[in-house]
Coordinates of C-alpha atoms and ligand atoms in Angstrom, one line a residue:
M9 CA -21.3 -76.5 -0.9
D10 CA -22.7 -74.8 -3.9
I11 CA -21.0 -75.9 -7.1
I12 CA -22.7 -73.8 -9.7
H13 CA -21.4 -70.3 -10.2
L14 CA -21.7 -67.8 -13.0
L15 CA -18.7 -67.4 -15.3
P16 CA -17.1 -64.0 -15.1
D17 CA -17.9 -62.0 -18.2
S18 CA -14.4 -62.1 -19.5
V19 CA -14.5 -65.9 -19.5
A20 CA -18.0 -66.0 -21.0
N21 CA -16.8 -63.6 -23.7
Q22 CA -13.8 -65.8 -24.5
I23 CA -16.0 -68.8 -24.9
A24 CA -18.4 -67.0 -27.2
A25 CA -15.5 -65.5 -29.1
G26 CA -14.6 -69.0 -30.1
E27 CA -17.8 -69.1 -32.0
V28 CA -17.8 -65.7 -33.7
I29 CA -14.1 -65.1 -34.1
Q30 CA -12.5 -68.3 -35.4
R31 CA -9.6 -66.7 -37.3
P32 CA -8.4 -63.4 -38.5
A33 CA -10.8 -63.5 -41.5
S34 CA -13.9 -63.7 -39.3
C35 CA -12.6 -60.8 -37.3
L36 CA -12.1 -58.8 -40.5
K37 CA -15.5 -59.6 -41.6
E38 CA -17.1 -58.3 -38.4
L39 CA -15.2 -55.1 -38.5
V40 CA -15.8 -54.3 -42.1
E41 CA -19.5 -55.1 -41.8
N42 CA -19.7 -52.7 -38.8
S43 CA -18.2 -50.0 -41.0
L44 CA -20.7 -50.7 -43.7
D45 CA -23.5 -50.7 -41.1
A46 CA -22.2 -47.3 -40.0
G47 CA -22.8 -46.0 -43.5
A48 CA -19.1 -45.7 -44.5
T49 CA -18.3 -44.7 -48.1
R50 CA -14.6 -45.4 -47.8
I51 CA -13.0 -48.3 -45.8
Q52 CA -9.3 -49.1 -45.4
V53 CA -8.1 -52.4 -44.2
I54 CA -4.5 -52.7 -42.9
V55 CA -3.1 -56.1 -42.1
R56 CA 0.2 -57.4 -40.7
D57 CA 1.3 -61.0 -40.7
A58 CA -2.0 -62.2 -42.1
G59 CA -3.8 -60.6 -39.2
R60 CA -1.8 -62.3 -36.5
T61 CA -0.2 -59.1 -35.3
L62 CA -2.5 -56.5 -36.7
L63 CA -5.9 -56.1 -38.3
Q64 CA -7.0 -52.5 -38.6
V65 CA -10.1 -51.1 -40.2
I66 CA -10.6 -47.4 -40.8
D67 CA -13.9 -46.0 -41.9
D68 CA -15.6 -42.7 -42.6
G69 CA -18.9 -43.8 -41.1
M70 CA -21.1 -42.2 -38.5
G71 CA -18.7 -42.8 -35.6
M72 CA -19.8 -43.3 -32.0
S73 CA -20.4 -41.0 -29.0
E74 CA -18.2 -41.5 -26.0
M75 CA -20.9 -43.5 -24.2
D76 CA -21.6 -45.7 -27.2
A77 CA -17.9 -46.3 -27.7
R78 CA -17.7 -47.9 -24.3
L79 CA -21.0 -49.7 -24.7
A80 CA -20.1 -51.2 -28.1
F81 CA -17.7 -53.6 -26.4
E82 CA -20.3 -55.0 -24.0
R83 CA -21.9 -58.3 -25.0
H84 CA -25.3 -57.9 -26.7
A85 CA -24.7 -54.2 -27.1
T86 CA -26.1 -53.3 -30.4
S87 CA -27.7 -50.2 -31.9
K88 CA -29.3 -52.3 -34.5
I89 CA -32.2 -54.2 -32.9
R90 CA -34.2 -53.6 -29.7
E91 CA -36.7 -56.4 -29.7
A92 CA -36.7 -59.9 -30.9
Q93 CA -39.3 -58.8 -33.4
D94 CA -36.7 -56.6 -35.1
L95 CA -34.8 -59.7 -36.1
F96 CA -37.3 -60.2 -38.9
S97 CA -36.8 -56.9 -40.5
L98 CA -33.0 -56.8 -40.5
R99 CA -31.4 -54.5 -43.0
T100 CA -27.9 -54.3 -41.4
M101 CA -25.3 -57.0 -41.5
G102 CA -24.6 -57.3 -37.9
F103 CA -27.2 -57.5 -35.2
R104 CA -26.2 -59.7 -32.4
G105 CA -24.0 -57.2 -30.7
E106 CA -21.4 -59.9 -30.1
A107 CA -18.6 -59.1 -32.4
L108 CA -16.8 -56.4 -30.6
A109 CA -17.3 -58.0 -27.2
S110 CA -15.8 -61.2 -28.7
I111 CA -12.9 -59.5 -30.4
C112 CA -11.8 -57.5 -27.4
A113 CA -11.9 -60.7 -25.3
V114 CA -9.2 -62.3 -27.4
A115 CA -7.1 -59.4 -28.5
Q116 CA -5.7 -56.0 -27.7
V117 CA -8.0 -53.4 -29.2
E118 CA -7.5 -49.8 -29.7
M119 CA -10.2 -47.6 -31.1
T120 CA -10.6 -44.0 -32.0
T121 CA -14.0 -42.8 -33.1
R122 CA -15.8 -39.5 -33.6
R123 CA -19.2 -38.4 -34.8
K124 CA -19.5 -35.4 -37.1
E125 CA -21.5 -33.4 -34.5
D126 CA -18.8 -33.9 -31.8
E127 CA -15.7 -31.8 -31.6
T128 CA -13.5 -34.3 -29.9
G129 CA -13.5 -38.1 -30.4
T130 CA -12.9 -40.9 -28.0
L131 CA -10.0 -43.2 -27.6
L132 CA -10.5 -46.5 -26.0
E133 CA -8.0 -49.3 -25.4
I134 CA -9.1 -52.7 -24.2
H135 CA -6.9 -55.7 -23.6
G136 CA -8.7 -59.1 -23.2
S137 CA -11.9 -57.4 -22.1
D138 CA -10.1 -55.0 -19.6
V139 CA -10.5 -51.4 -20.4
V140 CA -6.9 -50.0 -20.0
R141 CA -7.4 -46.5 -21.4
Q142 CA -10.4 -44.3 -22.2
E143 CA -9.9 -40.6 -23.0
P144 CA -10.9 -37.9 -25.4
C145 CA -8.8 -37.5 -28.5
S146 CA -8.7 -35.6 -31.7
C147 CA -9.4 -37.8 -34.7
P148 CA -11.3 -37.7 -38.0
V149 CA -15.0 -38.4 -38.3
G150 CA -15.5 -42.1 -38.4
T151 CA -14.0 -45.1 -36.6
N152 CA -10.6 -46.5 -36.6
I153 CA -10.2 -49.9 -34.9
K154 CA -6.9 -51.7 -34.5
V155 CA -6.9 -55.3 -33.4
S156 CA -3.5 -56.4 -32.3
N157 CA -2.1 -59.8 -31.4
L158 CA -5.3 -61.8 -32.0
F159 CA -5.7 -64.7 -29.6
F160 CA -2.8 -63.5 -27.5
N161 CA -4.5 -65.0 -24.5
V162 CA -5.9 -68.2 -26.2
P163 CA -2.8 -70.2 -27.2
V164 CA -4.9 -73.1 -28.5
R165 CA -6.6 -70.8 -31.0
R166 CA -3.3 -69.3 -32.0
K167 CA -2.0 -72.8 -32.6
F168 CA -4.8 -73.6 -34.9
L169 CA -4.0 -70.7 -37.2
K170 CA -2.6 -71.9 -40.5
T171 CA 0.4 -70.5 -42.4
D172 CA 0.4 -66.8 -43.2
Q173 CA -0.3 -67.6 -46.8
T174 CA -3.4 -69.6 -46.0
E175 CA -4.7 -67.0 -43.4
L176 CA -4.1 -64.2 -45.9
R177 CA -6.0 -66.1 -48.5
N178 CA -8.9 -66.5 -46.0
L179 CA -8.7 -62.8 -45.3
L180 CA -8.9 -61.9 -49.0
N181 CA -11.7 -64.4 -49.6
E182 CA -13.7 -62.8 -46.8
F183 CA -12.9 -59.4 -48.2
Y184 CA -14.0 -60.4 -51.7
H185 CA -17.4 -61.6 -50.4
I186 CA -18.0 -58.2 -49.0
V187 CA -16.6 -55.8 -51.6
L188 CA -18.4 -57.6 -54.4
V189 CA -21.8 -56.6 -53.0
Y190 CA -20.8 -53.0 -52.1
P191 CA -19.4 -51.6 -55.3
K192 CA -20.4 -48.1 -54.3
V193 CA -18.1 -48.1 -51.3
S194 CA -14.4 -47.7 -52.0
F195 CA -12.0 -50.1 -50.3
T196 CA -8.3 -50.6 -49.9
F197 CA -6.5 -53.6 -48.6
V198 CA -2.9 -53.3 -47.4
H199 CA -0.8 -56.3 -46.2
N200 CA 2.6 -55.8 -44.7
D201 CA 2.8 -52.3 -46.2
E202 CA 1.9 -53.5 -49.7
I203 CA -1.3 -52.4 -51.3
L204 CA -3.0 -55.6 -52.5
L205 CA -6.3 -54.1 -53.6
E206 CA -7.3 -50.6 -54.4
L207 CA -11.0 -50.5 -55.2
P208 CA -12.7 -47.3 -56.3
A209 CA -16.4 -46.9 -56.1
G210 CA -18.2 -48.0 -59.2
T211 CA -20.6 -50.5 -60.7
E212 CA -20.8 -54.2 -59.9
K213 CA -19.0 -55.0 -63.1
Q214 CA -16.2 -52.5 -62.5
R215 CA -15.8 -53.9 -59.0
I216 CA -15.5 -57.4 -60.3
E217 CA -12.9 -56.3 -62.8
A218 CA -11.0 -54.3 -60.1
V219 CA -10.8 -57.3 -57.9
F220 CA -10.2 -60.1 -60.3
G221 CA -9.3 -58.4 -63.6
N222 CA -5.6 -58.9 -63.4
P223 CA -3.8 -61.0 -65.9
K224 CA -3.3 -63.8 -63.4
K225 CA -7.0 -64.2 -62.6
N226 CA -8.3 -64.2 -66.1
V227 CA -11.7 -62.7 -65.3
Y228 CA -12.3 -59.9 -67.7
T229 CA -15.5 -58.1 -68.1
S230 CA -15.2 -58.5 -71.8
A231 CA -15.6 -62.2 -71.2
F232 CA -18.8 -61.7 -69.4
V233 CA -22.4 -62.3 -70.5
D234 CA -25.0 -60.5 -68.5
I235 CA -27.8 -62.5 -67.0
K236 CA -31.1 -61.0 -65.8
T237 CA -34.4 -62.6 -64.9
D238 CA -37.3 -61.3 -62.9
T239 CA -40.0 -63.6 -61.6
E240 CA -42.5 -63.3 -58.8
L241 CA -40.4 -65.6 -56.8
V242 CA -36.9 -64.3 -57.3
S243 CA -34.9 -61.8 -59.3
I244 CA -31.5 -62.9 -60.6
H245 CA -28.9 -60.8 -62.2
G246 CA -25.1 -61.0 -62.7
F247 CA -22.5 -62.2 -65.0
V248 CA -21.3 -65.5 -66.4
V249 CA -18.3 -66.0 -68.6
K250 CA -18.5 -67.2 -72.2
P251 CA -17.7 -70.9 -72.4
E252 CA -14.4 -70.2 -74.2
N253 CA -13.3 -68.1 -71.3
A254 CA -13.6 -70.9 -68.8
T255 CA -10.5 -71.6 -66.8
R256 CA -9.0 -74.3 -64.7
K257 CA -9.5 -72.2 -61.6
A258 CA -12.6 -70.1 -61.8
E259 CA -14.1 -67.4 -59.6
Q260 CA -17.6 -68.5 -58.7
Y261 CA -19.8 -66.4 -56.4
F262 CA -23.4 -66.4 -55.4
F263 CA -24.9 -63.6 -53.4
V264 CA -28.4 -63.3 -52.0
N265 CA -29.9 -60.1 -50.7
G266 CA -26.5 -58.5 -50.4
R267 CA -24.7 -61.3 -48.8
Y268 CA -22.3 -63.9 -50.0
M269 CA -23.6 -67.5 -49.9
R270 CA -22.4 -70.9 -50.8
H271 CA -24.9 -73.0 -52.6
P272 CA -23.7 -76.3 -54.2
Y273 CA -27.1 -77.1 -55.6
F274 CA -27.4 -73.8 -57.5
M275 CA -23.8 -74.2 -58.6
K276 CA -25.0 -77.4 -60.2
A277 CA -27.7 -75.4 -62.0
V278 CA -25.1 -73.1 -63.5
L279 CA -22.9 -75.9 -64.6
T280 CA -25.8 -77.7 -66.1
A281 CA -26.5 -74.7 -68.2
Y282 CA -23.0 -75.0 -69.6
S283 CA -23.2 -78.7 -70.1
G284 CA -21.6 -79.8 -73.3
M285 CA -19.9 -76.4 -73.8
L286 CA -16.9 -76.9 -71.5
S287 CA -14.0 -79.2 -71.8
N288 CA -13.3 -81.5 -68.9
D289 CA -11.6 -79.7 -66.1
Y290 CA -12.6 -76.1 -67.2
Q291 CA -14.9 -74.1 -65.1
P292 CA -16.8 -70.9 -65.8
S293 CA -16.4 -67.9 -63.6
F294 CA -19.6 -66.4 -62.5
F295 CA -21.0 -63.7 -60.2
I296 CA -24.7 -64.2 -59.6
Y297 CA -26.8 -62.0 -57.4
F298 CA -30.3 -63.1 -56.1
D299 CA -32.9 -60.9 -54.7
I300 CA -35.7 -62.6 -52.9
A301 CA -38.3 -61.9 -50.3
P302 CA -36.6 -62.4 -46.9
E303 CA -39.4 -64.8 -45.9
A304 CA -38.4 -67.1 -48.7
I305 CA -35.0 -67.8 -47.3
D306 CA -33.6 -69.0 -44.1
V307 CA -30.5 -66.9 -43.4
N308 CA -28.8 -69.0 -40.8
I309 CA -28.2 -66.3 -38.2
H310 CA -25.0 -68.0 -37.1
P311 CA -22.5 -65.4 -38.0
T312 CA -19.9 -67.7 -39.6
K313 CA -22.3 -69.7 -41.8
T314 CA -22.5 -69.0 -45.4
E315 CA -25.0 -71.6 -46.4
I316 CA -28.6 -70.4 -47.0
K317 CA -31.7 -72.4 -47.5
F318 CA -34.4 -71.3 -49.9
A319 CA -38.0 -72.3 -49.5
D320 CA -38.3 -73.3 -53.2
E321 CA -34.9 -74.5 -54.3
Q322 CA -36.1 -76.7 -57.1
T323 CA -37.9 -73.9 -58.8
I324 CA -35.1 -71.5 -58.4
F325 CA -32.7 -74.1 -59.8
Q326 CA -34.8 -74.2 -62.9
I327 CA -35.1 -70.4 -63.2
L328 CA -31.4 -70.0 -62.7
M329 CA -30.5 -72.7 -65.2
A330 CA -32.9 -71.3 -67.8
S331 CA -31.6 -67.8 -67.2
V332 CA -27.9 -68.8 -67.7
R333 CA -28.9 -70.9 -70.7
E334 CA -30.8 -68.0 -72.2
A335 CA -27.9 -65.6 -71.6
L336 CA -25.4 -67.9 -73.3
G337 CA -27.9 -68.5 -76.1
K338 CA -28.5 -64.8 -76.7
F339 CA -24.9 -64.5 -77.8
S340 CA -25.4 -67.6 -79.9
L341 CA -23.0 -69.4 -77.7
A342 CA -25.4 -72.0 -76.7
P343 CA -26.9 -74.4 -79.2
T344 CA -30.6 -74.8 -79.5
I345 CA -31.2 -78.2 -78.3
D346 CA -33.5 -80.5 -80.2
F347 CA -34.8 -82.9 -77.7
D348 CA -36.0 -85.4 -80.2
T349 CA -32.4 -85.9 -81.4
Q350 CA -31.1 -89.0 -79.8
G351 CA -27.9 -89.5 -77.9
S352 CA -25.2 -86.8 -78.2
I353 CA -24.9 -84.2 -80.9
D354 CA -21.9 -82.1 -81.8
I355 CA -22.3 -78.4 -81.5
P356 CA -19.8 -76.0 -83.0
V357 CA -18.6 -73.3 -80.7
P358 CA -16.5 -70.3 -81.6
Q359 CA -13.0 -71.5 -81.2
T360 CA -11.0 -68.5 -80.0
D361 CA -9.0 -70.5 -77.6
K362 CA -7.3 -73.8 -77.7
T363 CA -8.7 -74.7 -74.3
V364 CA -12.2 -75.3 -75.7
K365 CA -12.6 -78.7 -77.1
R366 CA -15.3 -79.5 -79.7
P367 CA -17.9 -80.2 -77.1
Q368 CA -20.2 -83.2 -76.7
M369 CA -23.7 -82.2 -75.9
S370 CA -25.3 -84.7 -73.7
V371 CA -29.0 -84.3 -73.4
D372 CA -30.6 -84.1 -70.0
P373 CA -33.9 -85.9 -70.4
N374 CA -35.4 -84.2 -67.4
Y375 CA -35.5 -80.6 -68.5
N376 CA -35.5 -78.5 -71.6
P377 CA -35.8 -74.8 -71.0
F378 CA -36.3 -74.1 -74.7
H379 CA -39.2 -76.5 -75.2
T380 CA -41.1 -76.2 -72.0
R381 CA -40.4 -72.7 -70.9
G382 CA -43.5 -72.7 -68.8
A383 CA -42.0 -75.4 -66.7
I384 CA -39.9 -72.9 -64.7
Y385 CA -43.0 -71.3 -63.4
P386 CA -44.5 -73.6 -60.8
D387 CA -48.1 -72.8 -61.5
R388 CA -47.7 -73.5 -65.2
A389 CA -45.6 -76.6 -64.8
P390 CA -46.8 -79.4 -67.0
K391 CA -48.2 -82.4 -65.3
N392 CA -45.3 -84.7 -65.9
W393 CA -44.3 -88.0 -64.5
E394 CA -42.3 -86.5 -61.7
S395 CA -45.2 -84.5 -60.3
L396 CA -47.2 -87.7 -60.1
Y397 CA -44.6 -89.1 -57.9
E398 CA -44.8 -86.4 -55.3
G399 CA -42.5 -88.0 -52.8
M400 CA -39.8 -88.5 -55.4
S401 CA -39.5 -85.0 -56.8
A402 CA -40.1 -83.4 -53.4
S403 CA -36.9 -84.8 -51.9
L404 CA -34.6 -83.4 -54.5
N405 CA -31.9 -82.1 -52.2
D406 CA -34.4 -80.2 -50.2
E407 CA -34.3 -81.0 -46.6
M408 CA -37.4 -79.0 -45.8
S409 CA -39.6 -81.3 -47.8
A410 CA -37.3 -84.2 -47.1
A411 CA -39.3 -85.1 -44.0
R412 CA -42.2 -86.2 -46.2
P413 CA -42.5 -89.9 -46.3
L414 CA -41.6 -91.6 -49.5
N415 CA -44.4 -92.8 -51.6
D416 CA -45.1 -96.3 -50.4
A417 CA -46.1 -97.4 -53.8
L418 CA -42.6 -96.7 -55.0
I419 CA -41.0 -98.8 -52.3
S420 CA -43.3 -101.7 -52.9
D421 CA -42.6 -101.3 -56.7
V422 CA -38.9 -101.7 -55.9
D423 CA -39.6 -104.7 -53.7
S424 CA -41.2 -106.6 -56.3
C425 CA -39.6 -105.6 -59.6
A426 CA -36.6 -107.1 -61.3
M427 CA -33.6 -104.8 -61.6
W428 CA -30.5 -105.1 -63.6
Q429 CA -27.0 -103.8 -63.8
Y430 CA -25.7 -102.0 -66.8
G431 CA -22.1 -101.3 -67.8
G432 CA -20.8 -102.1 -64.4
K433 CA -22.0 -98.7 -63.4
Y434 CA -25.7 -98.2 -63.3
I435 CA -28.7 -100.0 -61.9
F436 CA -31.9 -99.9 -63.9
V437 CA -35.1 -100.2 -61.9
P438 CA -38.3 -100.3 -63.8
T439 CA -41.1 -98.8 -61.7
N440 CA -44.7 -98.0 -62.3
G441 CA -44.4 -94.9 -64.6
G442 CA -40.9 -95.1 -65.8
V443 CA -37.4 -96.4 -65.3
M444 CA -35.0 -95.2 -62.6
L445 CA -31.4 -95.1 -63.7
I446 CA -29.2 -95.2 -60.6
N447 CA -25.5 -94.6 -60.4
Q448 CA -24.3 -97.5 -58.3
H449 CA -21.2 -95.8 -56.7
R450 CA -23.0 -92.6 -55.9
A451 CA -26.0 -94.5 -54.5
H452 CA -23.8 -96.6 -52.2
A453 CA -21.8 -93.6 -51.1
A454 CA -25.0 -91.7 -50.2
V455 CA -26.2 -94.7 -48.2
L456 CA -22.9 -95.1 -46.4
R457 CA -22.6 -91.4 -45.8
A458 CA -26.0 -91.3 -44.0
Q459 CA -24.9 -94.4 -42.0
F460 CA -21.6 -92.9 -41.0
L461 CA -23.3 -89.6 -40.0
E462 CA -25.6 -91.6 -37.8
Q463 CA -22.8 -93.5 -36.2
L464 CA -20.9 -90.3 -35.5
G465 CA -23.7 -89.3 -33.2
M466 CA -23.5 -92.6 -31.3
S467 CA -20.9 -93.8 -28.8
Q468 CA -19.7 -97.0 -30.3
S469 CA -19.6 -98.4 -33.8
A470 CA -18.6 -101.7 -35.4
M471 CA -14.8 -102.0 -35.6
Q472 CA -12.6 -104.4 -37.3
Q473 CA -9.2 -105.1 -35.7
L474 CA -6.3 -105.1 -38.0
L475 CA -3.9 -108.0 -37.9
F476 CA -1.0 -105.8 -38.7
P477 CA -1.3 -102.3 -37.3
E478 CA -0.5 -99.6 -39.8
I479 CA 1.5 -96.4 -39.0
L480 CA 0.1 -93.0 -39.9
E481 CA 2.8 -90.4 -40.1
L482 CA 1.7 -86.8 -40.2
P483 CA 3.3 -83.3 -40.5
Q484 CA 3.0 -81.1 -37.5
D485 CA -0.1 -79.1 -38.6
E486 CA -2.0 -82.3 -39.5
M487 CA -1.2 -83.7 -36.0
V488 CA -3.0 -80.7 -34.6
L489 CA -6.0 -81.4 -36.9
M490 CA -5.9 -85.0 -36.1
A491 CA -6.1 -84.3 -32.3
Q492 CA -9.2 -82.4 -33.0
L493 CA -10.8 -85.1 -35.0
L494 CA -9.7 -88.0 -32.9
P495 CA -12.8 -88.5 -30.7
D496 CA -15.0 -88.6 -33.8
L497 CA -12.7 -91.0 -35.6
R498 CA -12.7 -93.3 -32.6
A499 CA -16.4 -93.1 -32.3
I500 CA -16.8 -94.2 -35.9
G501 CA -14.6 -97.2 -35.5
F502 CA -11.0 -96.2 -35.9
D503 CA -8.7 -97.6 -33.2
L504 CA -5.9 -95.0 -33.1
E505 CA -3.2 -94.5 -30.6
Q506 CA -0.6 -91.8 -30.7
L507 CA 2.8 -93.4 -31.1
T508 CA 5.3 -90.6 -31.4
P509 CA 4.8 -86.8 -31.6
N510 CA 4.2 -87.2 -35.3
S511 CA 2.6 -90.5 -35.8
Y512 CA -0.3 -92.7 -34.8
S513 CA -0.7 -96.4 -35.0
I514 CA -3.9 -97.7 -36.5
Q515 CA -5.1 -100.9 -34.9
G516 CA -8.7 -101.1 -36.1
I517 CA -10.9 -99.6 -38.7
P518 CA -14.6 -99.1 -39.2
A519 CA -16.2 -102.4 -40.2
Q520 CA -17.5 -100.9 -43.5
L521 CA -14.0 -100.3 -44.7
A522 CA -13.1 -103.9 -44.3
N523 CA -11.3 -104.2 -47.7
Q524 CA -9.8 -100.8 -47.8
S525 CA -6.4 -99.8 -46.6
A526 CA -6.8 -97.3 -43.7
L527 CA -4.0 -95.0 -44.6
P528 CA -5.3 -93.4 -47.8
T529 CA -8.7 -93.1 -46.2
L530 CA -7.4 -91.2 -43.2
H531 CA -5.2 -89.0 -45.4
A532 CA -8.3 -88.3 -47.5
I533 CA -10.3 -87.4 -44.4
L534 CA -7.6 -85.0 -43.2
A535 CA -7.2 -83.4 -46.7
Q536 CA -11.0 -83.0 -47.0
V537 CA -11.4 -81.4 -43.6
R538 CA -8.5 -79.1 -44.2
E539 CA -9.5 -78.1 -47.7
R540 CA -13.1 -77.4 -46.8
G541 CA -12.0 -75.5 -43.7
A542 CA -14.3 -77.3 -41.3
N543 CA -14.5 -75.4 -38.1
T544 CA -17.3 -76.9 -36.3
Q545 CA -17.9 -80.5 -35.3
V546 CA -21.0 -80.6 -37.5
E547 CA -18.9 -79.6 -40.5
W548 CA -16.0 -82.0 -39.9
R549 CA -18.3 -84.9 -39.1
E550 CA -19.9 -84.3 -42.5
Q551 CA -16.6 -84.4 -44.1
I552 CA -15.5 -87.5 -42.3
A553 CA -18.7 -89.2 -43.3
Q554 CA -18.2 -88.1 -46.9
S555 CA -14.6 -89.2 -47.2
L556 CA -15.3 -92.6 -45.6
A557 CA -18.3 -93.1 -47.8
E558 CA -16.3 -92.3 -50.9
S559 CA -13.6 -94.8 -49.9
A560 CA -16.0 -97.6 -48.9
A561 CA -18.6 -97.3 -51.7
I562 CA -18.6 -100.0 -54.3
P563 CA -16.5 -98.9 -57.2
Y564 CA -17.6 -98.7 -60.8
G565 CA -17.1 -102.0 -62.7
Q566 CA -18.0 -104.2 -59.7
T567 CA -20.6 -106.7 -60.6
L568 CA -23.5 -106.8 -58.3
S569 CA -25.8 -109.6 -57.4
E570 CA -29.6 -109.1 -57.5
T571 CA -29.6 -109.1 -53.7
E572 CA -26.9 -106.5 -53.5
M573 CA -28.7 -104.2 -56.0
R574 CA -31.9 -104.5 -54.2
D575 CA -30.3 -103.8 -50.9
I576 CA -28.6 -100.6 -52.2
V577 CA -31.7 -99.4 -53.9
Q578 CA -33.9 -100.0 -51.0
R579 CA -31.6 -98.2 -48.6
L580 CA -31.1 -95.4 -51.0
L581 CA -34.8 -94.8 -51.3
Q582 CA -35.1 -94.5 -47.5
L583 CA -32.8 -91.4 -47.6
P584 CA -34.5 -88.1 -47.2
S585 CA -32.8 -86.8 -50.4
Y586 CA -31.8 -89.6 -52.5
R587 CA -31.9 -88.1 -56.0
R588 CA -28.8 -86.1 -55.5
S589 CA -25.7 -86.5 -53.4
S590 CA -24.9 -83.9 -50.8
D591 CA -22.6 -82.2 -53.2
G592 CA -25.3 -82.0 -55.9
K593 CA -24.3 -84.9 -58.1
I594 CA -27.2 -86.8 -59.7
I595 CA -27.7 -90.2 -58.2
V596 CA -31.0 -91.2 -59.7
S597 CA -32.2 -90.1 -63.1
L598 CA -35.7 -90.7 -64.2
L599 CA -36.7 -91.9 -67.6
S600 CA -40.5 -91.5 -67.8
D601 CA -42.9 -93.6 -69.8
E602 CA -43.6 -90.4 -71.7
E603 CA -39.9 -89.9 -72.6
I604 CA -39.6 -93.5 -73.7
G605 CA -42.8 -93.2 -75.7
K606 CA -41.4 -90.2 -77.5
R607 CA -38.5 -92.1 -78.8
F608 CA -40.8 -94.2 -80.9
M609 CA -42.8 -91.4 -82.4
Ligands
LIG28 P1 -23.5 -55.5 -34.0 O1 -22.8 -55.1 -35.2 O2 -24.1 -56.9 -34.0 O3 -24.5 -54.5 -33.5 P2 -21.0 -55.3 -32.8 O4 -20.4 -55.9 -31.6 O5 -20.3 -55.7 -34.1 O6 -22.5 -55.7 -32.8 O7 -21.0 -53.8 -32.6 C1 -21.7 -53.2 -31.5 C2 -22.2 -51.8 -31.8 O8 -21.0 -50.9 -31.9 C3 -22.9 -51.6 -33.1 O9 -24.3 -51.9 -33.0 C4 -22.6 -50.2 -33.4 O10 -23.6 -49.3 -32.8 C5 -21.3 -49.9 -32.8 N1 -20.2 -49.9 -33.8 C6 -19.4 -50.9 -34.1 N2 -18.5 -50.7 -35.1 C7 -18.8 -49.4 -35.5 C8 -18.3 -48.5 -36.5 N3 -17.3 -48.9 -37.3 N4 -18.9 -47.3 -36.6 C9 -19.9 -47.0 -35.9 N5 -20.4 -47.7 -34.9 C10 -19.9 -48.9 -34.7
LIG29 MG1 -21.2 -56.1 -36.0

């Protein structure tokens, strides 16, 4: 008997829907992007119960013909590309022709639509991929899509939805990402009959103010400093707040070519530009827009991903940092740094607000935009120590160049040299050309993270039985999350058995955690996955690996033997990107011979 058969379309659509439509926010994003693609100038979003019961998007765009209205809900139906070739010249936001097919597979959809050249419009009603009604109707020009009872036929998905409060926050975040790049389109957002946002058409700055400029958010345009830089590689413009307007909870946004993106490494560039100007837990709000040739970025075409790779991240890092520095400096907010001054220096900053402490300026020995302005342009970069060590600088958080083998000379340097620990915190490694200063905890965490990630891809890992099993008690929503993570937690060495409907017993833990208590580690993993909103296995595996590494890494203050140091350093240097942690923190800092020499001039 044949056992292979094709899945009916409705099932295939439901499966694919899981990828495109993960929660109300992803549904909203697809609908609003369609409206923008249709040239709408006014878009209304109406939501009920955080999108569980209703998500409606009304636009004044070009509308659809009767035929197109029906076709739009077929998988891979798109008016936006015809050939694979077109993928490279995309101007519209959507292009896969999957969104509407996915949405109608998991919800009840009602749509009315009319083109301006048509006298009557079309009404279409689809429940779980079945067309239940299609007829002419009278309606305004544009499209009005109502998505009701999302996931009505996928109970598992429904169960995974968070509280209304969280889902509403997700909806709003998704909405911000879009409205901040389309200031010329007017938007409204209504939730349970309450108008949450009313955004008239205007400039970028006006849009930002309209979205965030309420007293609670503390993002006023008067607090902004403009940034603007044009180079051959990239153009950057946007707004950053003055240091004294930093807040505990800041709004931080990057956009590239009209799309929102997350970019921890560039985030680091901005924060570095502020270094010494902010007090501890204060953060600057910023809205930074990049324009770059499409060939220079890899827009992950997966519709739910917001991370984007740039071909030349290090150069852009420098350009961005210099640009923010310059902007802050122009308003004499940033001090001019004198590099020959040792240690830290105090810089007076206008004190309009108690929140700003008299800052400590710590000098970054690797880069000074004011002295070596040319360094931001790759062709004019000075020949410095880093560029001699090709393998070292190339791996700076850049997975593309990461594949390059590490300079053998460096490894053999490390094999033979003496190294020492400083302050219970750093490992100093003299190499040929300078001294590497390594943060011991971060180094070990990076090494462990890589190790855990590798183990997550394998079937069995080293486990250590606990003499006395511990009990992990969890609230209902975390039990759901736990069930999702369970196979991976087991693969990595946790021996977990469900005990009651809201607890697990822990009988074994990953060998690397030997001295740690399992409970805080597991709670940390759950918190991390939940906070970062991991939706795919790749994402939550990264977070599991990250939390485990944090817990298991040697703490500051622990004395290391020569052998231990050598072991960590060697394993660190094998990592494709060992100079910064995955979240952009510096692990290795280089003090070149030149820098050292300078101090004696
Ligand atoms: P994609 O946006 O990737 O093309 P979708 O499934 O989101 O795929 O939409 C399918 C098609 O339906 C679009 O290519 C477009 O022609 C049409 N469409 C969807 N929404 C609208 C809208 N609001 N106004 C006009 N046409 C629309
Ligand atoms: Mg679309």
